[in-house]
mmCIF file of C-alpha atoms and ligand atoms in Angstrom:
data_model
loop_
_atom_site.group_PDB
_atom_site.id
_atom_site.type_symbol
_atom_site.label_atom_id
_atom_site.label_comp_id
_atom_site.label_asym_id
_atom_site.label_seq_id
_atom_site.Cartn_x
_atom_site.Cartn_y
_atom_site.Cartn_z
ATOM 1 C CA MET X 1 3.489 -30.679 -7.606
ATOM 2 C CA ASP X 2 5.466 -28.085 -5.891
ATOM 3 C CA PHE X 3 3.908 -24.148 -5.859
ATOM 4 C CA LEU X 4 5.398 -22.381 -9.264
ATOM 5 C CA PRO X 5 5.935 -18.758 -8.268
ATOM 6 C CA PHE X 6 5.898 -16.029 -10.603
ATOM 7 C CA THR X 7 9.853 -15.395 -10.360
ATOM 8 C CA ARG X 8 12.553 -16.828 -7.810
ATOM 9 C CA PRO X 9 16.196 -16.054 -7.953
ATOM 10 C CA THR X 10 18.651 -18.486 -9.267
ATOM 11 C CA ILE X 11 22.118 -18.372 -7.214
ATOM 12 C CA ASP X 12 24.948 -20.546 -7.601
ATOM 13 C CA ASP X 13 27.200 -22.446 -5.008
ATOM 14 C CA GLU X 14 30.197 -20.563 -5.753
ATOM 15 C CA THR X 15 28.183 -17.238 -5.342
ATOM 16 C CA ILE X 16 27.034 -18.591 -2.107
ATOM 17 C CA ALA X 17 30.371 -19.620 -1.229
ATOM 18 C CA GLY X 18 32.025 -16.071 -2.174
ATOM 19 C CA VAL X 19 29.102 -14.423 -0.112
ATOM 20 C CA ALA X 20 30.679 -16.191 3.118
ATOM 21 C CA GLU X 21 33.791 -15.266 2.473
ATOM 22 C CA VAL X 22 33.282 -11.586 2.300
ATOM 23 C CA LEU X 23 31.201 -12.572 5.472
ATOM 24 C CA ARG X 24 34.369 -13.711 7.186
ATOM 25 C CA SER X 25 36.748 -10.975 5.896
ATOM 26 C CA GLY X 26 35.958 -8.430 8.297
ATOM 27 C CA TRP X 27 34.932 -6.139 5.540
ATOM 28 C CA ILE X 28 31.212 -6.199 4.442
ATOM 29 C CA THR X 29 29.972 -3.260 3.900
ATOM 30 C CA SER X 30 30.989 -1.133 0.856
ATOM 31 C CA GLY X 31 34.755 -1.977 -0.497
ATOM 32 C CA PRO X 32 36.433 -4.100 -2.946
ATOM 33 C CA LYS X 33 33.915 -6.284 -3.826
ATOM 34 C CA VAL X 34 31.586 -2.945 -4.549
ATOM 35 C CA LYS X 35 34.661 -1.546 -7.024
ATOM 36 C CA GLU X 36 34.811 -5.020 -8.555
ATOM 37 C CA PHE X 37 31.263 -4.883 -9.381
ATOM 38 C CA GLU X 38 31.452 -1.664 -10.801
ATOM 39 C CA ALA X 39 34.168 -2.377 -12.827
ATOM 40 C CA ALA X 40 32.081 -5.397 -14.169
ATOM 41 C CA LEU X 41 28.870 -3.366 -14.991
ATOM 42 C CA SER X 42 30.803 -0.883 -16.644
ATOM 43 C CA ARG X 43 32.305 -2.996 -18.837
ATOM 44 C CA HIS X 44 28.702 -4.290 -19.866
ATOM 45 C CA CYS X 45 27.570 -0.307 -20.373
ATOM 46 C CA GLY X 46 30.922 -0.079 -22.943
ATOM 47 C CA GLY X 47 32.983 1.582 -20.289
ATOM 48 C CA ARG X 48 30.656 4.214 -18.923
ATOM 49 C CA PRO X 49 31.441 5.342 -15.436
ATOM 50 C CA VAL X 50 29.142 3.219 -13.368
ATOM 51 C CA ARG X 51 28.171 3.223 -9.640
ATOM 52 C CA ALA X 52 26.517 0.889 -7.378
ATOM 53 C CA LEU X 53 23.764 1.966 -5.332
ATOM 54 C CA ALA X 54 21.543 0.040 -2.258
ATOM 55 C CA THR X 55 18.183 0.001 -4.377
ATOM 56 C CA GLY X 56 16.940 0.900 -8.175
ATOM 57 C CA THR X 57 14.983 3.626 -6.344
ATOM 58 C CA ALA X 58 18.254 5.342 -5.275
ATOM 59 C CA ALA X 59 19.340 5.208 -8.446
ATOM 60 C CA LEU X 60 16.416 7.296 -10.075
ATOM 61 C CA GLU X 61 16.848 9.561 -6.714
ATOM 62 C CA ILE X 62 20.430 10.474 -7.468
ATOM 63 C CA GLY X 63 19.621 10.391 -11.311
ATOM 64 C CA LEU X 64 17.482 13.142 -10.817
ATOM 65 C CA LYS X 65 19.782 15.255 -8.398
ATOM 66 C CA LEU X 66 22.489 14.846 -11.108
ATOM 67 C CA ALA X 67 20.247 16.407 -13.807
ATOM 68 C CA SER X 68 19.742 19.289 -11.357
ATOM 69 C CA ILE X 69 15.722 18.436 -11.295
ATOM 70 C CA GLY X 70 13.713 19.771 -8.295
ATOM 71 C CA ARG X 71 11.169 22.309 -7.263
ATOM 72 C CA GLY X 72 8.751 23.305 -10.232
ATOM 73 C CA ASP X 73 10.480 21.385 -12.752
ATOM 74 C CA GLU X 74 7.909 18.848 -14.769
ATOM 75 C CA VAL X 75 9.410 15.455 -15.787
ATOM 76 C CA ILE X 76 7.433 13.181 -18.474
ATOM 77 C CA THR X 77 7.024 9.323 -17.439
ATOM 78 C CA THR X 78 4.576 6.762 -17.550
ATOM 79 C CA PRO X 79 1.782 5.774 -15.533
ATOM 80 C CA LEU X 80 2.430 2.224 -15.857
ATOM 81 C CA SER X 81 4.737 1.278 -13.611
ATOM 82 C CA TRP X 82 6.325 0.532 -10.146
ATOM 83 C CA VAL X 83 5.005 3.443 -8.230
ATOM 84 C CA ALA X 84 8.694 4.129 -7.672
ATOM 85 C CA SER X 85 9.682 5.614 -11.451
ATOM 86 C CA SER X 86 7.145 8.785 -9.934
ATOM 87 C CA ASN X 87 7.287 8.749 -6.444
ATOM 88 C CA VAL X 88 11.041 10.001 -7.246
ATOM 89 C CA ILE X 89 9.961 12.984 -9.110
ATOM 90 C CA LEU X 90 7.715 13.964 -6.222
ATOM 91 C CA GLN X 91 10.374 13.646 -3.701
ATOM 92 C CA ALA X 92 12.889 15.591 -5.625
ATOM 93 C CA GLY X 93 10.179 18.574 -5.407
ATOM 94 C CA ALA X 94 9.167 18.344 -9.346
ATOM 95 C CA SER X 95 5.966 17.200 -10.991
ATOM 96 C CA PRO X 96 5.255 13.876 -12.661
ATOM 97 C CA VAL X 97 3.569 14.460 -15.761
ATOM 98 C CA PHE X 98 2.251 11.465 -17.376
ATOM 99 C CA VAL X 99 1.905 10.463 -20.705
ATOM 100 C CA ASP X 100 -0.434 7.047 -21.802
ATOM 101 C CA VAL X 101 1.560 4.495 -22.922
ATOM 102 C CA ASP X 102 1.232 2.579 -26.076
ATOM 103 C CA PRO X 103 -1.199 -0.417 -25.923
ATOM 104 C CA MET X 104 0.980 -3.037 -27.496
ATOM 105 C CA THR X 105 4.148 -2.292 -26.005
ATOM 106 C CA ARG X 106 2.982 -0.847 -22.347
ATOM 107 C CA ASN X 107 5.642 1.527 -22.661
ATOM 108 C CA ILE X 108 5.202 5.300 -22.668
ATOM 109 C CA ASP X 109 3.764 6.378 -26.105
ATOM 110 C CA LEU X 110 6.300 8.238 -27.636
ATOM 111 C CA ASP X 111 4.443 10.247 -30.259
ATOM 112 C CA LEU X 112 2.578 11.399 -27.290
ATOM 113 C CA ILE X 113 5.498 13.140 -25.487
ATOM 114 C CA GLU X 114 6.077 16.278 -27.548
ATOM 115 C CA ARG X 115 2.703 17.401 -27.057
ATOM 116 C CA ALA X 116 3.129 17.373 -23.137
ATOM 117 C CA ILE X 117 6.063 19.152 -23.547
ATOM 118 C CA THR X 118 5.858 22.735 -21.306
ATOM 119 C CA ALA X 119 8.198 25.456 -20.589
ATOM 120 C CA ASN X 120 8.933 23.723 -17.484
ATOM 121 C CA THR X 121 9.878 20.300 -18.842
ATOM 122 C CA ARG X 122 13.126 19.509 -17.393
ATOM 123 C CA ALA X 123 13.330 15.802 -18.040
ATOM 124 C CA ILE X 124 11.914 12.225 -20.014
ATOM 125 C CA LEU X 125 11.732 9.608 -17.092
ATOM 126 C CA PRO X 126 10.847 6.359 -19.346
ATOM 127 C CA VAL X 127 10.433 2.791 -18.049
ATOM 128 C CA TYR X 128 10.926 -0.301 -19.916
ATOM 129 C CA LEU X 129 8.266 -2.354 -19.010
ATOM 130 C CA ALA X 130 9.296 -6.057 -18.735
ATOM 131 C CA GLY X 131 12.277 -5.566 -19.867
ATOM 132 C CA LEU X 132 11.107 -4.031 -23.410
ATOM 133 C CA PRO X 133 13.255 -0.727 -23.845
ATOM 134 C CA VAL X 134 11.357 2.209 -25.891
ATOM 135 C CA ASP X 135 12.886 3.444 -29.472
ATOM 136 C CA LEU X 136 15.959 4.752 -28.010
ATOM 137 C CA ASP X 137 16.899 6.380 -31.188
ATOM 138 C CA ARG X 138 13.446 8.424 -31.282
ATOM 139 C CA LEU X 139 13.438 9.074 -27.552
ATOM 140 C CA TYR X 140 16.703 10.617 -27.604
ATOM 141 C CA TRP X 141 15.818 12.438 -30.479
ATOM 142 C CA ILE X 142 12.954 13.680 -29.304
ATOM 143 C CA ALA X 143 14.865 15.053 -25.985
ATOM 144 C CA GLY X 144 17.822 16.150 -28.172
ATOM 145 C CA LYS X 145 15.655 18.441 -30.307
ATOM 146 C CA ARG X 146 14.220 19.961 -27.141
ATOM 147 C CA GLY X 147 16.999 19.947 -24.616
ATOM 148 C CA LEU X 148 15.728 17.492 -22.141
ATOM 149 C CA ARG X 149 17.579 15.475 -19.936
ATOM 150 C CA VAL X 150 16.614 11.606 -19.710
ATOM 151 C CA ILE X 151 16.818 9.537 -16.868
ATOM 152 C CA GLU X 152 15.994 6.341 -17.910
ATOM 153 C CA ASP X 153 14.526 4.045 -15.170
ATOM 154 C CA ALA X 154 15.883 0.606 -17.023
ATOM 155 C CA ALA X 155 14.996 -0.871 -13.398
ATOM 156 C CA GLN X 156 13.776 -4.108 -15.289
ATOM 157 C CA ALA X 157 16.015 -3.983 -18.535
ATOM 158 C CA PHE X 158 19.666 -4.970 -17.321
ATOM 159 C CA GLY X 159 20.243 -7.516 -20.123
ATOM 160 C CA SER X 160 18.145 -5.581 -22.729
ATOM 161 C CA SER X 161 19.595 -3.900 -25.558
ATOM 162 C CA TRP X 162 18.662 -1.448 -28.502
ATOM 163 C CA GLN X 163 19.680 -2.712 -31.976
ATOM 164 C CA GLY X 164 22.572 -4.516 -30.415
ATOM 165 C CA THR X 165 23.299 -2.226 -28.172
ATOM 166 C CA PRO X 166 23.061 -3.098 -24.421
ATOM 167 C CA VAL X 167 20.545 -0.817 -22.426
ATOM 168 C CA GLY X 168 23.301 1.109 -20.182
ATOM 169 C CA ALA X 169 25.787 1.663 -22.980
ATOM 170 C CA ARG X 170 24.531 4.727 -24.670
ATOM 171 C CA GLY X 171 22.186 7.373 -23.760
ATOM 172 C CA ASP X 172 22.066 10.075 -20.760
ATOM 173 C CA LEU X 173 21.721 8.691 -16.979
ATOM 174 C CA ILE X 174 20.241 4.957 -16.888
ATOM 175 C CA ALA X 175 19.271 3.687 -13.955
ATOM 176 C CA PHE X 176 19.045 -0.452 -13.029
ATOM 177 C CA SER X 177 17.567 -2.391 -9.965
ATOM 178 C CA PHE X 178 19.062 -5.354 -8.928
ATOM 179 C CA HIS X 179 16.235 -6.404 -6.312
ATOM 180 C CA ALA X 180 15.452 -9.924 -5.542
ATOM 181 C CA ASN X 181 13.046 -10.520 -9.049
ATOM 182 C CA LYS X 182 14.833 -8.903 -11.416
ATOM 183 C CA ASN X 183 17.245 -10.528 -14.008
ATOM 184 C CA ILE X 184 20.188 -10.233 -12.450
ATOM 185 C CA THR X 185 19.966 -9.706 -8.108
ATOM 186 C CA THR X 186 21.989 -8.604 -5.440
ATOM 187 C CA ALA X 187 19.074 -9.067 -2.859
ATOM 188 C CA GLU X 188 18.038 -5.570 -2.897
ATOM 189 C CA GLY X 189 20.401 -3.038 -5.298
ATOM 190 C CA GLY X 190 20.857 -0.869 -7.891
ATOM 191 C CA ALA X 191 23.227 0.778 -9.812
ATOM 192 C CA ILE X 192 23.630 4.388 -12.204
ATOM 193 C CA VAL X 193 25.208 4.532 -15.308
ATOM 194 C CA LEU X 194 27.198 8.173 -16.224
ATOM 195 C CA PRO X 195 27.010 10.125 -18.639
ATOM 196 C CA ASP X 196 30.699 10.528 -18.288
ATOM 197 C CA GLU X 197 33.551 10.690 -15.483
ATOM 198 C CA SER X 198 32.609 14.334 -14.603
ATOM 199 C CA TYR X 199 29.401 13.103 -12.661
ATOM 200 C CA VAL X 200 31.412 10.780 -10.349
ATOM 201 C CA PRO X 201 32.444 13.208 -7.723
ATOM 202 C CA LEU X 202 28.989 14.385 -7.124
ATOM 203 C CA CYS X 203 27.442 10.688 -7.295
ATOM 204 C CA GLU X 204 29.738 9.818 -4.858
ATOM 205 C CA LYS X 205 29.019 12.449 -2.390
ATOM 206 C CA LEU X 206 25.151 11.876 -3.414
ATOM 207 C CA ARG X 207 25.186 8.365 -2.205
ATOM 208 C CA LEU X 208 26.714 8.770 1.099
ATOM 209 C CA GLN X 209 25.880 12.042 3.331
ATOM 210 C CA GLY X 210 27.789 14.373 0.819
ATOM 211 C CA VAL X 211 30.726 13.438 2.564
ATOM 212 C CA VAL X 212 34.105 13.834 1.287
ATOM 213 C CA ARG X 213 37.245 12.876 2.961
ATOM 214 C CA PHE X 214 40.763 14.726 2.499
ATOM 215 C CA GLY X 215 44.004 13.868 4.053
ATOM 216 C CA GLU X 216 44.298 11.606 7.333
ATOM 217 C CA ASP X 217 41.573 13.290 8.823
ATOM 218 C CA GLY X 218 40.010 15.779 7.063
ATOM 219 C CA MET X 219 36.444 15.780 6.314
ATOM 220 C CA ASP X 220 33.295 17.943 4.617
ATOM 221 C CA VAL X 221 29.880 18.301 3.479
ATOM 222 C CA ASP X 222 28.750 20.728 1.219
ATOM 223 C CA VAL X 223 25.903 18.598 -0.220
ATOM 224 C CA ALA X 224 22.891 16.870 1.716
ATOM 225 C CA GLY X 225 23.077 13.093 0.215
ATOM 226 C CA VAL X 226 21.446 10.467 1.278
ATOM 227 C CA LYS X 227 22.888 7.219 2.545
ATOM 228 C CA ALA X 228 22.463 4.540 -0.762
ATOM 229 C CA ASN X 229 25.722 2.845 -0.844
ATOM 230 C CA LEU X 230 26.052 -0.575 -1.440
ATOM 231 C CA THR X 231 27.345 -3.425 0.519
ATOM 232 C CA ASP X 232 30.223 -5.920 -0.362
ATOM 233 C CA VAL X 233 28.374 -8.897 0.844
ATOM 234 C CA ALA X 234 25.307 -7.710 -2.056
ATOM 235 C CA ALA X 235 28.097 -6.939 -4.826
ATOM 236 C CA ARG X 236 29.329 -10.325 -4.189
ATOM 237 C CA ILE X 237 26.214 -11.830 -5.068
ATOM 238 C CA GLY X 238 25.933 -9.316 -8.201
ATOM 239 C CA LEU X 239 29.300 -10.177 -9.298
ATOM 240 C CA GLY X 240 28.194 -14.055 -9.098
ATOM 241 C CA GLN X 241 24.819 -13.177 -10.925
ATOM 242 C CA LEU X 242 26.766 -11.175 -13.858
ATOM 243 C CA LEU X 243 28.497 -14.193 -14.914
ATOM 244 C CA HIS X 244 24.865 -15.907 -15.632
ATOM 245 C CA LEU X 245 23.646 -12.771 -17.210
ATOM 246 C CA ASP X 246 24.032 -14.188 -21.429
ATOM 247 C CA LYS X 247 22.439 -17.705 -19.928
ATOM 248 C CA PHE X 248 20.156 -16.276 -18.181
ATOM 249 C CA THR X 249 18.603 -13.715 -20.764
ATOM 250 C CA GLU X 250 18.791 -16.830 -23.515
ATOM 251 C CA LYS X 251 16.756 -18.874 -21.293
ATOM 252 C CA ARG X 252 14.413 -16.499 -20.728
ATOM 253 C CA ARG X 253 13.917 -15.746 -24.217
ATOM 254 C CA ALA X 254 13.094 -19.364 -24.846
ATOM 255 C CA LEU X 255 10.753 -19.652 -21.951
ATOM 256 C CA ALA X 256 8.729 -16.735 -23.649
ATOM 257 C CA ARG X 257 9.217 -18.569 -26.903
ATOM 258 C CA ARG X 258 7.935 -21.260 -25.532
ATOM 259 C CA TYR X 259 4.323 -19.169 -23.939
ATOM 260 C CA PHE X 260 3.949 -17.737 -27.547
ATOM 261 C CA GLU X 261 3.715 -20.912 -28.948
ATOM 262 C CA ARG X 262 1.742 -22.802 -26.095
ATOM 263 C CA PHE X 263 -0.623 -20.107 -24.770
ATOM 264 C CA ASP X 264 -4.247 -20.715 -26.418
ATOM 265 C CA ALA X 265 -4.490 -17.699 -28.435
ATOM 266 C CA SER X 266 -8.204 -17.895 -28.919
ATOM 267 C CA LEU X 267 -8.873 -16.975 -24.810
ATOM 268 C CA GLY X 268 -8.830 -13.251 -26.124
ATOM 269 C CA CYS X 269 -5.591 -12.291 -23.631
ATOM 270 C CA GLU X 270 -3.560 -9.718 -25.174
ATOM 271 C CA LEU X 271 -0.099 -11.007 -25.343
ATOM 272 C CA PRO X 272 3.085 -9.018 -25.383
ATOM 273 C CA VAL X 273 5.354 -7.906 -28.462
ATOM 274 C CA ALA X 274 7.374 -10.835 -29.225
ATOM 275 C CA ASP X 275 10.407 -9.066 -29.526
ATOM 276 C CA PHE X 276 13.253 -11.785 -29.007
ATOM 277 C CA GLU X 277 16.326 -9.068 -29.959
ATOM 278 C CA ASN X 278 15.748 -6.312 -27.556
ATOM 279 C CA SER X 279 14.105 -7.624 -24.139
ATOM 280 C CA ASN X 280 15.052 -9.467 -21.425
ATOM 281 C CA TRP X 281 12.173 -10.765 -20.904
ATOM 282 C CA HIS X 282 12.001 -9.566 -17.297
ATOM 283 C CA MET X 283 8.165 -10.689 -16.828
ATOM 284 C CA PHE X 284 6.163 -12.696 -19.544
ATOM 285 C CA GLN X 285 2.614 -10.345 -18.840
ATOM 286 C CA VAL X 286 -0.764 -11.178 -20.671
ATOM 287 C CA VAL X 287 -3.695 -8.603 -20.346
ATOM 288 C CA LEU X 288 -6.842 -10.814 -19.322
ATOM 289 C CA PRO X 289 -10.047 -10.357 -21.384
ATOM 290 C CA ILE X 290 -12.549 -7.604 -19.987
ATOM 291 C CA ASP X 291 -15.071 -10.501 -18.465
ATOM 292 C CA VAL X 292 -12.011 -12.075 -16.407
ATOM 293 C CA LYS X 293 -11.827 -10.651 -13.174
ATOM 294 C CA ARG X 294 -8.471 -10.959 -12.725
ATOM 295 C CA GLY X 295 -8.453 -11.368 -8.572
ATOM 296 C CA ASP X 296 -10.625 -14.243 -8.933
ATOM 297 C CA PHE X 297 -7.913 -15.375 -11.781
ATOM 298 C CA ILE X 298 -4.872 -14.967 -9.181
ATOM 299 C CA ALA X 299 -6.928 -17.187 -6.627
ATOM 300 C CA ARG X 300 -7.504 -19.970 -9.217
ATOM 301 C CA MET X 301 -4.587 -20.374 -10.324
ATOM 302 C CA ARG X 302 -2.749 -20.004 -6.984
ATOM 303 C CA GLU X 303 -5.023 -23.032 -6.181
ATOM 304 C CA ALA X 304 -3.719 -24.831 -9.444
ATOM 305 C CA GLY X 305 -0.235 -24.594 -7.755
ATOM 306 C CA ILE X 306 0.943 -20.994 -9.941
ATOM 307 C CA GLY X 307 1.904 -17.846 -8.637
ATOM 308 C CA VAL X 308 0.479 -14.850 -10.682
ATOM 309 C CA GLY X 309 1.792 -11.299 -10.036
ATOM 310 C CA VAL X 310 -0.035 -7.499 -10.941
ATOM 311 C CA HIS X 311 2.976 -5.546 -12.569
ATOM 312 C CA TYR X 312 1.113 -2.962 -12.434
ATOM 313 C CA PRO X 313 -1.790 -0.952 -11.186
ATOM 314 C CA ALA X 314 -1.734 2.676 -12.925
ATOM 315 C CA ILE X 315 0.221 5.350 -10.613
ATOM 316 C CA HIS X 316 -2.140 8.055 -11.254
ATOM 317 C CA LEU X 317 -5.021 5.671 -9.597
ATOM 318 C CA PHE X 318 -3.585 5.625 -6.540
ATOM 319 C CA SER X 319 -4.790 7.663 -3.448
ATOM 320 C CA LEU X 320 -1.701 9.975 -3.274
ATOM 321 C CA TYR X 321 -1.950 10.589 -6.929
ATOM 322 C CA ARG X 322 -5.811 11.222 -6.788
ATOM 323 C CA SER X 323 -5.075 13.678 -3.825
ATOM 324 C CA LEU X 324 -2.894 15.263 -6.260
ATOM 325 C CA GLY X 325 -5.385 16.006 -8.782
ATOM 326 C CA TRP X 326 -5.328 13.056 -10.917
ATOM 327 C CA HIS X 327 -8.435 10.915 -11.921
ATOM 328 C CA GLU X 328 -9.844 8.327 -13.992
ATOM 329 C CA GLY X 329 -9.779 8.669 -17.766
ATOM 330 C CA GLN X 330 -6.557 10.442 -18.151
ATOM 331 C CA TYR X 331 -5.034 7.561 -19.569
ATOM 332 C CA PRO X 332 -7.153 5.133 -21.113
ATOM 333 C CA HIS X 333 -4.742 2.172 -22.013
ATOM 334 C CA ALA X 334 -2.742 2.474 -18.970
ATOM 335 C CA GLU X 335 -5.456 2.143 -16.544
ATOM 336 C CA ARG X 336 -7.342 -0.458 -18.838
ATOM 337 C CA ILE X 337 -3.804 -2.441 -18.975
ATOM 338 C CA GLY X 338 -3.533 -1.588 -15.129
ATOM 339 C CA ARG X 339 -6.450 -3.121 -14.432
ATOM 340 C CA ALA X 340 -6.447 -6.608 -16.520
ATOM 341 C CA ILE X 341 -2.917 -6.813 -16.802
ATOM 342 C CA ALA X 342 -1.343 -10.428 -15.342
ATOM 343 C CA THR X 343 2.553 -11.036 -14.678
ATOM 344 C CA LEU X 344 2.480 -15.173 -15.322
ATOM 345 C CA PRO X 345 5.822 -17.205 -14.368
ATOM 346 C CA LEU X 346 8.970 -16.771 -15.547
ATOM 347 C CA PHE X 347 12.806 -17.572 -14.390
ATOM 348 C CA PRO X 348 15.382 -18.837 -15.911
ATOM 349 C CA ALA X 349 15.203 -22.266 -13.415
ATOM 350 C CA MET X 350 11.880 -22.864 -15.057
ATOM 351 C CA SER X 351 10.907 -25.588 -17.572
ATOM 352 C CA ASP X 352 9.088 -25.913 -20.766
ATOM 353 C CA ALA X 353 7.126 -28.256 -18.791
ATOM 354 C CA ASP X 354 6.600 -25.565 -16.317
ATOM 355 C CA VAL X 355 5.576 -23.270 -19.251
ATOM 356 C CA GLU X 356 3.033 -25.972 -20.568
ATOM 357 C CA ARG X 357 1.443 -26.237 -16.836
ATOM 358 C CA VAL X 358 0.865 -22.426 -17.018
ATOM 359 C CA CYS X 359 -0.697 -22.330 -20.185
ATOM 360 C CA GLU X 360 -2.840 -25.420 -19.287
ATOM 361 C CA SER X 361 -4.463 -23.836 -16.266
ATOM 362 C CA SER X 362 -4.707 -20.626 -17.820
ATOM 363 C CA ARG X 363 -6.800 -22.382 -20.391
ATOM 364 C CA THR X 364 -9.087 -24.150 -17.988
ATOM 365 C CA ILE X 365 -9.396 -21.800 -15.875
ATOM 366 C CA ILE X 366 -10.111 -18.447 -18.440
ATOM 367 C CA ARG X 367 -12.615 -20.700 -20.183
ATOM 368 C CA GLU X 368 -14.702 -21.638 -16.871
ATOM 369 C CA MET X 369 -14.462 -17.713 -16.035
ATOM 370 C CA LEU X 370 -15.521 -16.998 -19.089
ATOM 371 C CA GLN X 371 -18.581 -19.182 -19.515
HETATM 372 C C1 PLP F 1 10.144 0.130 -13.162
HETATM 373 C C2 PLP F 1 11.173 -0.243 -12.090
HETATM 374 N N1 PLP F 1 11.233 1.121 -11.183
HETATM 375 C C3 PLP F 1 12.101 1.415 -10.331
HETATM 376 C C4 PLP F 1 11.985 0.003 -9.346
HETATM 377 C C5 PLP F 1 12.896 0.288 -8.064
HETATM 378 O O1 PLP F 1 13.727 -0.494 -7.740
HETATM 379 P P1 PLP F 1 14.057 -1.053 -6.507
HETATM 380 O O2 PLP F 1 13.014 -2.189 -6.277
HETATM 381 O O3 PLP F 1 15.424 -1.546 -6.662
HETATM 382 O O4 PLP F 1 14.209 0.510 -5.716
HETATM 383 C C6 PLP F 1 11.606 -0.951 -9.562
HETATM 384 C C7 PLP F 1 11.821 -2.394 -9.365
HETATM 385 O O5 PLP F 1 10.705 -2.900 -8.649
HETATM 386 C C8 PLP F 1 10.905 -0.867 -10.816
HETATM 387 O O6 PLP F 1 10.164 -2.328 -11.069
#
């Protein structure tokens, strides 16, 4: 039986042909395809300005810069995420202030945010783990009341929504990733949704070394930008992917429903929130019972031909963060989930039979491990 990875992109033949066309066109870096991709992303985001970038990380970095976050500022975020979401805060010269997660949603616990706010707090950077957004009404109510900026790490949440409105169509600054394992991909890539047109010139400068051109030969630099433009090759992949967004999301939701029907509840795993309205089901993650060693589970599943991922260990327990003063015991939910969370296969090309195979192998392996 073929190996079943935990994720795999679906790229159609038209997209592959379209990429070949771009490669033959003589213009392969940022050009007309990027503009077309940005226009399509903007339509998805209720007409708001969107700029394509080289990575989701760059979208967060530029988002922090656009919100004027820098030295001495504090940014409230979650310890249960890909490390990019807090590394960018350090890179900005600011300090991440972690707030523990809600053990049900595995996202930042909105109930705990207000008590983490200090005189230095400038922003909240929530992460929508596995594509499940936080309560955006409540998030923006807290931010508005306390005069804080919001940089949404929606890296995993393209295609998700909050009460009928797509993530990205409302709010402050929203960062998406189009990395290969995301719901739509450009191989590597990202985008930032801006609050209004006034942010566009600085955003465009920041993504390309701070350069402004004028006249036939004029050039100036008044801000130290980065190099974070997307290529036309990548944008063409993204345009092909966007055509399938609704179908991909529908399929992911159907597969997630299948997991809920078939995953053996008696094994003692914690399942995700069964949300079929808001989440794009970027991942299907279970928290393993305390007596199941995750590393052994992953190895046994691999022997059974099934890939299992780890998203993610708690950030504050990485050496870098420990060296900055964080330690075990500070965020108990994130720590426990970070030790035991396992990502089971979920991607649009999977079949119901694949889900059944995963559930069957998980049942056999976890039962044996618990004996
Ligand atoms: C939650 C989260 N934040 C940020 C990123 C960074 O995105 P990229 O890998 O495109 O830089 C990712 C990507 O894995 C992510 O999952």
